[in-house]
Amino acid sequence: MSGVRTLLQAAIAARLSATLTGVRVLDAPPGRIGGPFAVVDDPVLTDWSTKTWAGREGRLIVLLYDGGERPVRLRGVCDAVEAALADPPPLAEGWRIVRLTFVRSRMAEIATDRWRAAVEFQVRMVREDS
């Protein structure tokens, strides 16, 4: 399943990179970088197959980081992530997202003047050539 996770993570990162203005989109937390930036976390997927087709379902989390006394800009980025993923991006290698649903978001101060938000989605995918 690691190949499917990689396809999903890359598609989400590409969509966010194309739509989020002024936000760097990464697939892993950087060593040192200024905000705002987004990290498309490794999706957690389980089998969702039947006898006639292959499928996966699970959770995908986009982590967002920014600085400032208040998380005003980060709230806007959370909304932009949700809007960017309202229409699922295309996948490769015969896979297709059939459902990408916003589940929840939350925000917390992780250090003085440093904020992190998590935007979580439920995802269901099928392999079209199975």
PDB file of C-alpha atoms in Angstrom:
ATOM      1  CA  MET A   1       0.000   0.000   0.000  1.00  0.00           C
ATOM      2  CA  SER A   2       2.942   2.367   0.277  1.00  0.00           C
ATOM      3  CA  GLY A   3       2.752   3.160  -3.449  1.00  0.00           C
ATOM      4  CA  VAL A   4      -0.878   4.234  -3.124  1.00  0.00           C
ATOM      5  CA  ARG A   5      -0.039   6.435  -0.120  1.00  0.00           C
ATOM      6  CA  THR A   6       2.743   8.063  -2.114  1.00  0.00           C
ATOM      7  CA  LEU A   7       0.396   8.723  -5.063  1.00  0.00           C
ATOM      8  CA  LEU A   8      -2.201  10.295  -2.780  1.00  0.00           C
ATOM      9  CA  GLN A   9       0.309  12.404  -0.865  1.00  0.00           C
ATOM     10  CA  ALA A  10       1.894  13.679  -4.099  1.00  0.00           C
ATOM     11  CA  ALA A  11      -1.485  14.548  -5.662  1.00  0.00           C
ATOM     12  CA  ILE A  12      -2.617  16.470  -2.580  1.00  0.00           C
ATOM     13  CA  ALA A  13       0.723  18.301  -2.333  1.00  0.00           C
ATOM     14  CA  ALA A  14       0.567  19.236  -6.031  1.00  0.00           C
ATOM     15  CA  ARG A  15      -2.985  20.582  -5.702  1.00  0.00           C
ATOM     16  CA  LEU A  16      -2.103  22.632  -2.611  1.00  0.00           C
ATOM     17  CA  SER A  17       1.111  23.955  -4.197  1.00  0.00           C
ATOM     18  CA  ALA A  18      -0.903  25.152  -7.179  1.00  0.00           C
ATOM     19  CA  THR A  19      -3.635  26.836  -5.133  1.00  0.00           C
ATOM     20  CA  LEU A  20      -2.155  28.145  -1.862  1.00  0.00           C
ATOM     21  CA  THR A  21      -0.585  31.548  -2.441  1.00  0.00           C
ATOM     22  CA  GLY A  22       2.464  32.323  -0.329  1.00  0.00           C
ATOM     23  CA  VAL A  23       2.491  28.933   1.409  1.00  0.00           C
ATOM     24  CA  ARG A  24       5.249  26.393   0.834  1.00  0.00           C
ATOM     25  CA  VAL A  25       3.903  22.833   0.594  1.00  0.00           C
ATOM     26  CA  LEU A  26       6.154  19.984   1.745  1.00  0.00           C
ATOM     27  CA  ASP A  27       5.858  16.221   2.231  1.00  0.00           C
ATOM     28  CA  ALA A  28       7.835  16.179   5.480  1.00  0.00           C
ATOM     29  CA  PRO A  29       8.564  18.707   8.234  1.00  0.00           C
ATOM     30  CA  PRO A  30      11.612  20.840   7.376  1.00  0.00           C
ATOM     31  CA  GLY A  31      14.589  21.382   9.627  1.00  0.00           C
ATOM     32  CA  ARG A  32      14.272  25.163   9.706  1.00  0.00           C
ATOM     33  CA  ILE A  33      11.932  27.223   7.617  1.00  0.00           C
ATOM     34  CA  GLY A  34       9.858  30.345   8.105  1.00  0.00           C
ATOM     35  CA  GLY A  35       6.090  30.221   7.860  1.00  0.00           C
ATOM     36  CA  PRO A  36       3.600  29.819   6.630  1.00  0.00           C
ATOM     37  CA  PHE A  37       4.121  26.313   5.310  1.00  0.00           C
ATOM     38  CA  ALA A  38       2.080  23.139   4.923  1.00  0.00           C
ATOM     39  CA  VAL A  39       3.064  19.513   5.387  1.00  0.00           C
ATOM     40  CA  VAL A  40       0.974  16.816   3.725  1.00  0.00           C
ATOM     41  CA  ASP A  41       1.300  14.056   6.300  1.00  0.00           C
ATOM     42  CA  ASP A  42       1.685  10.419   5.281  1.00  0.00           C
ATOM     43  CA  PRO A  43      -1.921   9.153   4.849  1.00  0.00           C
ATOM     44  CA  VAL A  44      -3.198   6.317   7.022  1.00  0.00           C
ATOM     45  CA  LEU A  45      -4.999   3.877   4.720  1.00  0.00           C
ATOM     46  CA  THR A  46      -6.758   0.545   5.156  1.00  0.00           C
ATOM     47  CA  ASP A  47      -8.101  -1.964   2.666  1.00  0.00           C
ATOM     48  CA  TRP A  48     -11.508  -1.097   1.201  1.00  0.00           C
ATOM     49  CA  SER A  49     -11.590  -3.731  -1.531  1.00  0.00           C
ATOM     50  CA  THR A  50     -14.231  -6.199  -2.655  1.00  0.00           C
ATOM     51  CA  LYS A  51     -13.943  -9.344  -4.772  1.00  0.00           C
ATOM     52  CA  THR A  52     -14.302  -7.294  -7.935  1.00  0.00           C
ATOM     53  CA  TRP A  53     -12.276  -4.113  -7.290  1.00  0.00           C
ATOM     54  CA  ALA A  54      -9.383  -2.807  -5.215  1.00  0.00           C
ATOM     55  CA  GLY A  55      -9.900   0.097  -2.859  1.00  0.00           C
ATOM     56  CA  ARG A  56      -8.391   1.995   0.047  1.00  0.00           C
ATOM     57  CA  GLU A  57      -9.918   4.270   2.651  1.00  0.00           C
ATOM     58  CA  GLY A  58      -8.445   6.278   5.466  1.00  0.00           C
ATOM     59  CA  ARG A  59      -7.430   9.654   6.804  1.00  0.00           C
ATOM     60  CA  LEU A  60      -5.257  12.366   5.366  1.00  0.00           C
ATOM     61  CA  ILE A  61      -3.991  15.265   7.470  1.00  0.00           C
ATOM     62  CA  VAL A  62      -2.546  18.533   6.222  1.00  0.00           C
ATOM     63  CA  LEU A  63      -0.464  20.237   8.927  1.00  0.00           C
ATOM     64  CA  LEU A  64      -0.068  24.001   8.706  1.00  0.00           C
ATOM     65  CA  TYR A  65       2.507  26.144  10.509  1.00  0.00           C
ATOM     66  CA  ASP A  66       2.838  29.892  10.934  1.00  0.00           C
ATOM     67  CA  GLY A  67       4.102  32.526  13.324  1.00  0.00           C
ATOM     68  CA  GLY A  68       2.516  35.578  14.862  1.00  0.00           C
ATOM     69  CA  GLU A  69       0.792  36.733  17.998  1.00  0.00           C
ATOM     70  CA  ARG A  70      -2.575  35.526  16.691  1.00  0.00           C
ATOM     71  CA  PRO A  71      -3.363  32.821  14.123  1.00  0.00           C
ATOM     72  CA  VAL A  72      -5.423  35.043  11.833  1.00  0.00           C
ATOM     73  CA  ARG A  73      -3.439  34.210   8.676  1.00  0.00           C
ATOM     74  CA  LEU A  74      -3.368  30.508   9.581  1.00  0.00           C
ATOM     75  CA  ARG A  75      -7.174  30.425   9.857  1.00  0.00           C
ATOM     76  CA  GLY A  76      -7.339  31.721   6.301  1.00  0.00           C
ATOM     77  CA  VAL A  77      -4.899  29.051   5.128  1.00  0.00           C
ATOM     78  CA  CYS A  78      -7.066  26.355   6.789  1.00  0.00           C
ATOM     79  CA  ASP A  79     -10.070  27.621   4.839  1.00  0.00           C
ATOM     80  CA  ALA A  80      -8.014  27.686   1.635  1.00  0.00           C
ATOM     81  CA  VAL A  81      -6.918  24.060   2.139  1.00  0.00           C
ATOM     82  CA  GLU A  82     -10.512  22.954   2.601  1.00  0.00           C
ATOM     83  CA  ALA A  83     -11.592  24.858  -0.526  1.00  0.00           C
ATOM     84  CA  ALA A  84      -8.666  23.547  -2.614  1.00  0.00           C
ATOM     85  CA  LEU A  85      -9.568  19.948  -1.804  1.00  0.00           C
ATOM     86  CA  ALA A  86     -13.337  20.297  -2.259  1.00  0.00           C
ATOM     87  CA  ASP A  87     -12.793  18.821  -5.731  1.00  0.00           C
ATOM     88  CA  PRO A  88     -10.441  15.790  -5.403  1.00  0.00           C
ATOM     89  CA  PRO A  89      -7.271  15.909  -7.491  1.00  0.00           C
ATOM     90  CA  PRO A  90      -6.596  13.225 -10.105  1.00  0.00           C
ATOM     91  CA  LEU A  91      -4.357  10.288  -9.230  1.00  0.00           C
ATOM     92  CA  ALA A  92      -2.108   8.150 -11.436  1.00  0.00           C
ATOM     93  CA  GLU A  93      -1.529   4.450 -12.015  1.00  0.00           C
ATOM     94  CA  GLY A  94      -5.220   3.571 -12.329  1.00  0.00           C
ATOM     95  CA  TRP A  95      -6.303   4.978  -8.952  1.00  0.00           C
ATOM     96  CA  ARG A  96      -9.135   7.480  -8.501  1.00  0.00           C
ATOM     97  CA  ILE A  97     -10.353   9.359  -5.427  1.00  0.00           C
ATOM     98  CA  VAL A  98     -14.075   8.694  -5.073  1.00  0.00           C
ATOM     99  CA  ARG A  99     -14.509  10.639  -1.848  1.00  0.00           C
ATOM    100  CA  LEU A 100     -12.444  13.305  -0.114  1.00  0.00           C
ATOM    101  CA  THR A 101     -14.445  14.729   2.763  1.00  0.00           C
ATOM    102  CA  PHE A 102     -13.433  17.360   5.297  1.00  0.00           C
ATOM    103  CA  VAL A 103     -13.636  15.853   8.810  1.00  0.00           C
ATOM    104  CA  ARG A 104     -12.271  18.508  11.166  1.00  0.00           C
ATOM    105  CA  SER A 105      -9.631  21.110  11.799  1.00  0.00           C
ATOM    106  CA  ARG A 106      -7.980  22.370  14.926  1.00  0.00           C
ATOM    107  CA  MET A 107      -5.368  24.915  15.849  1.00  0.00           C
ATOM    108  CA  ALA A 108      -2.949  25.259  18.748  1.00  0.00           C
ATOM    109  CA  GLU A 109      -0.108  27.488  19.831  1.00  0.00           C
ATOM    110  CA  ILE A 110       3.004  25.284  19.905  1.00  0.00           C
ATOM    111  CA  ALA A 111       5.461  27.906  21.168  1.00  0.00           C
ATOM    112  CA  THR A 112       5.433  31.620  21.798  1.00  0.00           C
ATOM    113  CA  ASP A 113       4.184  33.191  18.581  1.00  0.00           C
ATOM    114  CA  ARG A 114       4.220  29.822  16.721  1.00  0.00           C
ATOM    115  CA  TRP A 115       0.994  28.132  15.596  1.00  0.00           C
ATOM    116  CA  ARG A 116       0.081  24.753  14.125  1.00  0.00           C
ATOM    117  CA  ALA A 117      -3.204  23.707  12.551  1.00  0.00           C
ATOM    118  CA  ALA A 118      -4.319  20.278  11.394  1.00  0.00           C
ATOM    119  CA  VAL A 119      -6.920  19.871   8.653  1.00  0.00           C
ATOM    120  CA  GLU A 120      -8.190  16.287   8.440  1.00  0.00           C
ATOM    121  CA  PHE A 121      -9.970  14.563   5.568  1.00  0.00           C
ATOM    122  CA  GLN A 122     -11.519  11.156   5.033  1.00  0.00           C
ATOM    123  CA  VAL A 123     -10.476   9.631   1.720  1.00  0.00           C
ATOM    124  CA  ARG A 124     -11.771   6.691  -0.323  1.00  0.00           C
ATOM    125  CA  MET A 125     -10.013   5.525  -3.460  1.00  0.00           C
ATOM    126  CA  VAL A 126     -10.590   2.787  -6.018  1.00  0.00           C
ATOM    127  CA  ARG A 127      -8.383   1.221  -8.633  1.00  0.00           C
ATOM    128  CA  GLU A 128     -10.145   1.644 -11.945  1.00  0.00           C
ATOM    129  CA  ASP A 129      -8.413  -1.187 -13.770  1.00  0.00           C
ATOM    130  CA  SER A 130      -9.197  -3.866 -11.178  1.00  0.00           C
TER     131      SER A 130
END
